[in-house]
Amino acid sequence: MEKNMRPLLLLSNDDGVNAKGINELIRTLRPMADLIVVAPDGPRSGFSGAITSEHPLRCTKVKEEEGLTVYQCNGTPVDCVKLALHTLVPRTPDLVLGGINHGDNSSVNVHYSGTMGVVIEGCLKSIPSIGFSLCNHDTDADFSPLLPYVNRIVEEVLKMGLPEGTCLNVNFPDLPQFAGVRICRQTKGVWTNEFAQATHPNGRNYYWMTGNYVNQEPESEDTDHWAMDHGYIAITPTQIDVTAYKLKKEMETWNFNL
Amino acid sequence: MEKNMRPLLLLSNDDGVNAKGINELIRTLRPMADLIVVAPDGPRSGFSGAITSEHPLRCTKVKEEEGLTVYQCNGTPVDCVKLALHTLVPRTPDLVLGGINHGDNSSVNVHYSGTMGVVIEGCLKSIPSIGFSLCNHDTDADFSPLLPYVNRIVEEVLKMGLPEGTCLNVNFPDLPQFAGVRICRQTKGVWTNEFAQATHPNGRNYYWMTGNYVNQEPESEDTDHWAMDHGYIAITPTQIDVTAYKLKKEMETWNFNL
């Protein structure tokens, strides 16, 4: 970043440009940085790293003020980041931020999260990237207890950087105050009972996705779920290399000859 | 698996139930296993780990023969696996298979791939899971050189199992024969020039996703791209824990106090 230049932050999310979470993120970061927001034009929760190749993408500028430009886009969260970096940003952003998500993205939820899709895309483009999520799905959730920590984490990452190929998944418990910040690993967990069945008036069955999350290691104190269950803000350092190196070594002795 | 019982394999993909790739997978595996296929009703390429929570899901049985049942579903690849395991399978499958994909899912493409979405979902449900992809996007690509290797890899994984939390991402170069099988790691690479701009008759701009893939480490002989570039089948062992453990250790000294 050039001397005397304010940081430029690219913001996106998966709840859509009008969600409270991203607007709270804008509000808290505006004093410290120039912001460009490129977010979906409606809800894209659970869109993971999805990209759109079969339909044309459109972007519309919906706000331009000193230090803040907002676009909405008809694509996925990852499309928003890609399109922003390809064509909308005035220079490479200093950070890519996802959120603040309405709902928890810890544990295995990282694999479904559109918020983390944003963050992983920023990371794939070699930009330090952070996802923020609050463990509360309400459209009018209270984000105010988080905001000082969001600013602090952004400041610290602007100062320290992040190693190539890594990003941060930050999850806040839904509390008025926090016991502190813990650096965590991804909890082992599983979703069960994932569908509710219903019957259409025409007689055909259909299904709504729902489910119960089961923490498979509730006693492990180094996990993101343990941290949140005990009142801490959970920061889970995350990487884009998903190679299973231990299995790679084991499999070198396997035989795949025909 | 019970003695004398044929293995049960759950198949899905992201190119849709009518794509040649999944039908070739069915054809080659049918002699060795009972198959249940639950696949999207049309193309879902690039859907990553996306799930559908805002719309109802529907599934229709489109084929039932001895040892083969096929459903199509209006959801994402991951929805198909979830719905199959929740409600459609007669018992827990011995393997979950994604593909055969029309197009390469090596390197960073693992993050966008609906085929690997299928595989990661199977893995999250503690079922050994394998994704198969051919580096050819043609709807009528020739899968025949791959098929003996697909069978061999499936046999071997049925015999050996896979450690909890791991799965396989198998990519085939588009060749009539192969130099052999290599166990690889995910290549570092990046997509550039990701959009082509066009103008609607009404004057507004829109964008099509496209792009050029750049291998950032073409000389690294342990990568999946190197393997394919040199005529090998690339097997990349993949894990669902995306924690960046080295960064986790480093960040324990960072200060996030307000």
Coordinates of C-alpha atoms in Angstrom, one line a residue, chain B residues 2 8 37 43 52-53 71 89 113 118 122 128 133 145 169 172-173 192 201 228 248 255:
Chain B
E2 CA -21.9 -58.0 4.6
L8 CA -23.5 -50.5 -3.1
V37 CA -27.5 -42.7 -9.0
P43 CA -25.9 -28.9 -15.8
T52 CA -30.3 -25.3 -1.6
S53 CA -32.1 -23.9 1.4
Y71 CA -33.1 -40.5 -9.7
V89 CA -30.5 -45.3 -0.3
S113 CA -16.0 -28.2 -8.7
V118 CA -20.2 -34.6 -4.3
G122 CA -19.6 -38.1 0.9
P128 CA -15.0 -43.3 1.3
S133 CA -12.6 -36.1 -14.0
P145 CA -9.4 -45.2 -22.1
N169 CA -9.7 -36.3 -6.5
F172 CA -7.3 -38.1 -16.3
P173 CA -5.4 -36.4 -19.1
T192 CA -6.8 -14.9 -14.9
P201 CA -29.1 -4.5 -27.3
M228 CA -1.4 -34.8 -16.3
K248 CA -2.5 -21.3 13.7
N255 CA -2.5 -9.6 19.9

